[in-house]
Coordinates of C-alpha atoms and ligand atoms in Angstrom, one line a residue:
M1 CA -33.8 -13.4 -46.2
R2 CA -33.2 -10.7 -43.6
S3 CA -33.9 -7.1 -44.6
K4 CA -31.4 -4.5 -43.6
L5 CA -32.0 -2.0 -40.8
V6 CA -30.2 1.3 -40.2
A7 CA -31.0 3.1 -36.9
G8 CA -29.8 6.5 -35.9
N9 CA -29.3 7.0 -32.1
W10 CA -29.4 10.7 -31.6
K11 CA -28.4 10.4 -28.0
M12 CA -28.8 13.7 -26.0
H13 CA -28.8 15.9 -29.1
L14 CA -31.4 18.0 -31.0
S15 CA -34.5 19.9 -29.9
A16 CA -37.9 18.9 -31.3
T17 CA -37.6 21.5 -34.0
E18 CA -34.2 20.4 -35.0
G19 CA -35.2 16.7 -34.9
V20 CA -38.2 17.3 -37.2
A21 CA -35.9 19.1 -39.7
L22 CA -33.5 16.2 -39.6
A23 CA -36.2 13.6 -39.9
N24 CA -37.8 15.4 -42.9
A25 CA -34.4 15.5 -44.6
V26 CA -33.9 11.8 -44.0
V27 CA -37.4 11.1 -45.4
S28 CA -36.7 13.2 -48.5
A29 CA -33.4 11.5 -49.2
L30 CA -34.9 8.0 -48.7
G31 CA -37.6 8.4 -51.3
E32 CA -40.6 6.2 -51.6
S33 CA -39.1 2.8 -52.4
A34 CA -37.5 1.9 -49.2
D35 CA -36.4 -1.8 -49.3
L36 CA -34.9 -1.6 -45.9
D37 CA -35.9 -0.3 -42.4
V38 CA -34.8 3.1 -41.3
V39 CA -35.3 4.2 -37.7
V40 CA -34.5 7.4 -35.9
C41 CA -34.2 7.5 -32.1
P42 CA -34.6 11.0 -30.8
P43 CA -34.5 12.1 -27.2
Y44 CA -37.9 11.5 -25.4
L45 CA -38.9 15.2 -25.7
A46 CA -38.6 15.2 -29.5
I47 CA -40.4 11.9 -30.0
P48 CA -44.0 13.2 -30.5
A49 CA -43.0 15.9 -33.0
V50 CA -40.7 13.6 -34.9
K51 CA -43.2 10.8 -34.9
E52 CA -45.8 13.1 -36.4
S53 CA -43.4 14.4 -39.0
V54 CA -42.6 10.9 -40.4
R55 CA -46.2 9.7 -40.3
N56 CA -47.1 7.9 -43.6
T57 CA -43.4 7.6 -44.5
P58 CA -41.1 4.6 -44.4
V59 CA -39.1 6.1 -41.5
K60 CA -39.8 4.6 -38.1
V61 CA -39.2 6.1 -34.6
G62 CA -37.5 4.5 -31.7
A63 CA -36.8 5.5 -28.1
Q64 CA -33.3 5.3 -26.5
D65 CA -34.3 3.7 -23.2
V66 CA -37.4 2.6 -21.2
F67 CA -38.3 1.7 -17.7
W68 CA -39.8 -1.7 -17.1
M69 CA -42.7 -1.0 -14.8
E70 CA -46.1 0.0 -16.3
Q71 CA -46.6 3.1 -14.1
G72 CA -46.1 4.3 -10.5
A73 CA -43.9 6.4 -8.3
F74 CA -40.8 6.2 -10.6
T75 CA -39.7 9.8 -11.0
G76 CA -38.2 10.6 -14.4
K77 CA -39.0 7.3 -15.9
V78 CA -40.9 6.4 -19.1
S79 CA -42.7 3.1 -19.5
A80 CA -43.1 0.8 -22.5
K81 CA -46.9 1.5 -22.2
M82 CA -46.2 5.2 -22.6
L83 CA -44.1 4.5 -25.7
S84 CA -46.8 2.2 -27.0
N85 CA -49.3 5.0 -26.6
L86 CA -47.2 7.0 -29.0
C87 CA -47.0 4.0 -31.4
I88 CA -43.2 3.8 -31.0
D89 CA -41.8 0.9 -33.0
Y90 CA -38.4 0.4 -31.6
C91 CA -36.4 1.0 -28.3
I92 CA -32.7 0.7 -27.6
V93 CA -31.8 -1.2 -24.5
G94 CA -28.5 -2.1 -22.9
H95 CA -26.5 0.6 -24.7
S96 CA -23.0 0.8 -23.2
E97 CA -23.8 4.4 -22.2
T98 CA -26.8 3.4 -20.1
R99 CA -24.8 0.5 -18.7
G100 CA -22.3 3.1 -17.6
R101 CA -19.5 1.7 -19.8
F102 CA -18.2 4.6 -21.9
G103 CA -15.8 4.2 -24.9
K104 CA -14.1 7.5 -24.1
L105 CA -15.0 8.7 -20.6
E106 CA -16.4 12.2 -21.3
V107 CA -18.3 12.3 -18.1
P108 CA -16.8 12.5 -14.6
A109 CA -16.4 9.1 -13.1
S110 CA -18.6 10.2 -10.3
T111 CA -21.6 10.3 -12.7
V112 CA -21.2 6.8 -14.1
S113 CA -23.3 5.2 -11.4
H114 CA -26.3 7.2 -12.6
F115 CA -26.4 5.0 -15.6
A116 CA -25.4 1.6 -14.3
E117 CA -27.9 -0.6 -16.2
T118 CA -27.4 -4.3 -15.5
D119 CA -28.1 -7.5 -17.5
E120 CA -31.1 -8.0 -15.2
T121 CA -32.6 -4.6 -15.9
V122 CA -32.0 -5.0 -19.6
N123 CA -33.9 -8.3 -19.4
L124 CA -36.9 -6.6 -17.6
K125 CA -36.9 -3.8 -20.2
I126 CA -36.9 -6.3 -23.1
K127 CA -39.9 -8.2 -21.6
A128 CA -41.8 -4.9 -21.0
L129 CA -41.2 -3.9 -24.6
L130 CA -42.1 -7.2 -26.1
Y131 CA -45.3 -7.2 -24.1
H132 CA -46.2 -3.9 -25.8
A133 CA -45.1 -5.1 -29.2
I134 CA -42.2 -2.7 -29.4
T135 CA -39.0 -4.1 -31.0
P136 CA -36.0 -3.9 -28.6
I137 CA -32.7 -3.1 -30.1
L138 CA -30.5 -4.9 -27.6
C139 CA -26.9 -3.6 -27.5
V140 CA -24.0 -5.8 -26.5
G141 CA -20.3 -5.3 -26.7
E142 CA -16.9 -5.4 -24.9
T143 CA -14.7 -2.7 -23.6
Q144 CA -11.1 -2.3 -24.9
E145 CA -9.8 -3.8 -21.6
E146 CA -12.0 -6.8 -22.1
R147 CA -11.0 -7.2 -25.7
D148 CA -7.3 -7.0 -24.7
A149 CA -7.9 -9.7 -22.1
G150 CA -9.4 -12.0 -24.7
K151 CA -12.8 -11.8 -23.1
T152 CA -14.9 -10.5 -26.0
V153 CA -16.8 -13.6 -26.5
S154 CA -17.5 -14.4 -22.9
V155 CA -18.6 -10.8 -22.1
I156 CA -21.0 -10.9 -25.0
Q157 CA -22.3 -14.3 -24.1
T158 CA -23.0 -13.2 -20.5
Q159 CA -24.8 -10.1 -21.8
L160 CA -26.9 -12.1 -24.1
E161 CA -27.7 -14.8 -21.5
G162 CA -28.8 -12.1 -19.0
A163 CA -30.8 -10.1 -21.5
L164 CA -32.6 -13.0 -22.9
A165 CA -33.3 -15.0 -19.8
G166 CA -36.8 -16.4 -19.6
I167 CA -37.7 -15.1 -23.1
D168 CA -39.6 -17.6 -25.2
P169 CA -37.7 -18.4 -28.4
A170 CA -40.8 -17.5 -30.4
E171 CA -40.6 -14.0 -29.0
M172 CA -36.9 -13.6 -30.0
Y173 CA -38.0 -13.0 -33.6
G174 CA -39.2 -9.6 -32.3
I175 CA -35.7 -8.5 -31.1
V176 CA -32.9 -6.8 -33.0
I177 CA -29.3 -7.1 -31.6
A178 CA -26.6 -4.5 -32.1
Y179 CA -23.0 -5.4 -31.6
E180 CA -21.4 -2.2 -30.4
P181 CA -17.8 -2.6 -29.2
V182 CA -17.5 0.0 -26.5
W183 CA -14.1 1.1 -27.7
A184 CA -15.5 1.9 -31.1
I185 CA -18.3 4.2 -29.9
G186 CA -17.6 7.9 -30.5
T187 CA -13.9 7.3 -30.9
G188 CA -13.6 7.1 -34.7
L189 CA -12.0 3.6 -34.2
T190 CA -14.3 1.4 -36.3
C191 CA -14.1 -2.3 -35.7
A192 CA -12.6 -3.9 -38.8
S193 CA -15.4 -5.3 -41.0
D194 CA -14.1 -8.9 -40.9
E195 CA -13.9 -8.8 -37.1
A196 CA -17.3 -7.2 -36.7
D197 CA -18.7 -9.9 -39.0
R198 CA -17.0 -12.6 -37.0
V199 CA -18.5 -11.3 -33.7
C200 CA -21.9 -10.9 -35.2
G201 CA -21.6 -14.5 -36.4
L202 CA -20.8 -15.6 -32.9
I203 CA -23.8 -13.7 -31.6
R204 CA -26.0 -15.6 -34.2
T205 CA -24.6 -18.9 -33.0
R206 CA -25.5 -18.0 -29.4
I207 CA -29.0 -17.0 -30.6
A208 CA -29.4 -20.4 -32.2
E209 CA -28.5 -22.1 -28.9
A210 CA -30.7 -19.8 -26.8
G211 CA -33.7 -19.9 -29.3
S212 CA -33.5 -21.9 -32.4
Q213 CA -31.7 -22.1 -35.7
D214 CA -34.7 -20.4 -37.4
V215 CA -34.6 -17.5 -34.9
A216 CA -30.9 -17.1 -35.5
D217 CA -31.4 -17.2 -39.3
N218 CA -34.0 -14.5 -39.1
I219 CA -32.9 -12.2 -36.3
R220 CA -31.2 -9.0 -37.4
I221 CA -27.8 -8.2 -36.0
L222 CA -26.5 -4.7 -36.5
Y223 CA -23.0 -3.2 -36.0
G224 CA -22.5 0.0 -34.2
G225 CA -19.4 2.1 -33.4
S226 CA -18.1 4.9 -35.6
V227 CA -20.2 3.9 -38.6
K228 CA -19.6 6.6 -41.2
P229 CA -20.5 7.1 -44.9
D230 CA -17.0 5.8 -45.9
N231 CA -17.0 2.5 -44.0
A232 CA -20.8 1.7 -44.1
R233 CA -20.8 -0.1 -47.4
D234 CA -18.0 -2.5 -46.5
L235 CA -19.5 -3.3 -43.1
F236 CA -23.0 -3.8 -44.4
S237 CA -21.8 -6.1 -47.2
R238 CA -20.7 -8.7 -44.7
P239 CA -23.0 -11.7 -44.4
E240 CA -23.6 -11.5 -40.7
I241 CA -24.1 -7.8 -40.5
D242 CA -27.7 -6.7 -41.2
G243 CA -27.2 -3.0 -40.9
G244 CA -26.0 -0.4 -38.4
L245 CA -26.8 1.5 -35.2
V246 CA -25.3 4.9 -35.9
G247 CA -24.5 7.6 -33.4
G248 CA -22.7 10.8 -34.4
A249 CA -23.1 10.3 -38.1
S250 CA -26.9 10.1 -37.7
L251 CA -27.1 13.7 -36.7
E252 CA -26.4 15.1 -40.1
A253 CA -28.9 14.4 -42.9
N254 CA -26.5 13.9 -45.8
G255 CA -24.1 11.6 -43.8
F256 CA -27.0 9.5 -42.4
S257 CA -28.6 9.3 -45.9
A258 CA -25.3 8.1 -47.4
I259 CA -25.1 5.4 -44.7
V260 CA -28.7 4.4 -45.4
A261 CA -27.9 4.3 -49.1
A262 CA -25.0 2.0 -48.4
A263 CA -27.4 -0.5 -46.8
K264 CA -29.6 -0.7 -49.9
Ligands
13P1 P1 -21.0 6.5 -32.9 O1 -21.6 6.2 -34.2 O2 -21.0 8.0 -32.6 O3 -19.7 5.9 -32.6 O4 -22.1 5.9 -31.8 C1 -22.5 4.6 -31.9 C2 -23.6 4.4 -30.9 O5 -23.3 4.4 -29.8 C3 -24.9 4.1 -31.5 O6 -25.8 3.6 -30.5

C-alpha cells in the first residue's frame, strides 16, 4: 500500500522569514497524526531556517535542484553532499522549468538556455542524490505541442529511460516520480483526473519494465500542474495518483493545507 505524498515547490518565492512562517502554518494545520508525507521545497537560501523550524514535526524539506558533482570549481552550484549535510530528505530533478520547457513563457526566450537541463544531467543528479540517500522527485511531462502531436507517451518514455539509465532496480524504490504536463503548470489548466490517472498508469507500466513489478507497485507517482484545493481530492482519489507536486497553491498556508487534507 503506497502512502500519499504532497510536496510544495515554492520555486523562486519567499524569503527565509516568510518561508518559516509558511512552514509553521503548514505544521499547525497538519496536526500530529500525519498519515501521509508532506514536503516543502524552499529556495536554497531559505532551506536551513525552514529545516530548523520543522524539526521534530512530520513535515519534510526538499530542495528544488542539485548539481551532480561532489565539490569543485562549479560556481553557483549546490551538491547532493551539501544537501545531505543539511539532512535534506527530497530533491526535485528534471522540472520542466529547469529543463527550459515552460508552460507559459514568462521569461524572455533568450534566457531559456540558462536552464536547459537534459535527460543525461537528470540521470547524473538522480545518481548523486541516491548516493546520499536523498529521495529524487523526478519530473516528467509533455508540452502542449507534443500532446497535440500525439507524442505524450513517447516523450515521457524517453525522459524516463534517460533519467533512469544505469540505475539498479533496487534503487528505484528510493525515487518518486511526478507527472507534470508542461501545459498545465502555472496555467490554471489542470489535466483531467482520468487523463492524469491514465498517464500515471503508463508511467507505472514503464517502471515495471525498467525495474520490476514490485518497484512499480511501490513507487509513488504524483501529479503536478495547477493542483488547487478544489481539484485535489478528485485527482488524489485516482488509483494511479499517489499525491501531488504543487506550485502556486503551495505558497499559501490555507490552500496548501486544504490540498494536503484532500490527500488524507
Ligand atoms: P503550479 O501548481 O503552479 O501549476 O506548478 C506546478 C509545478 O510546477 C510544481 O512543480
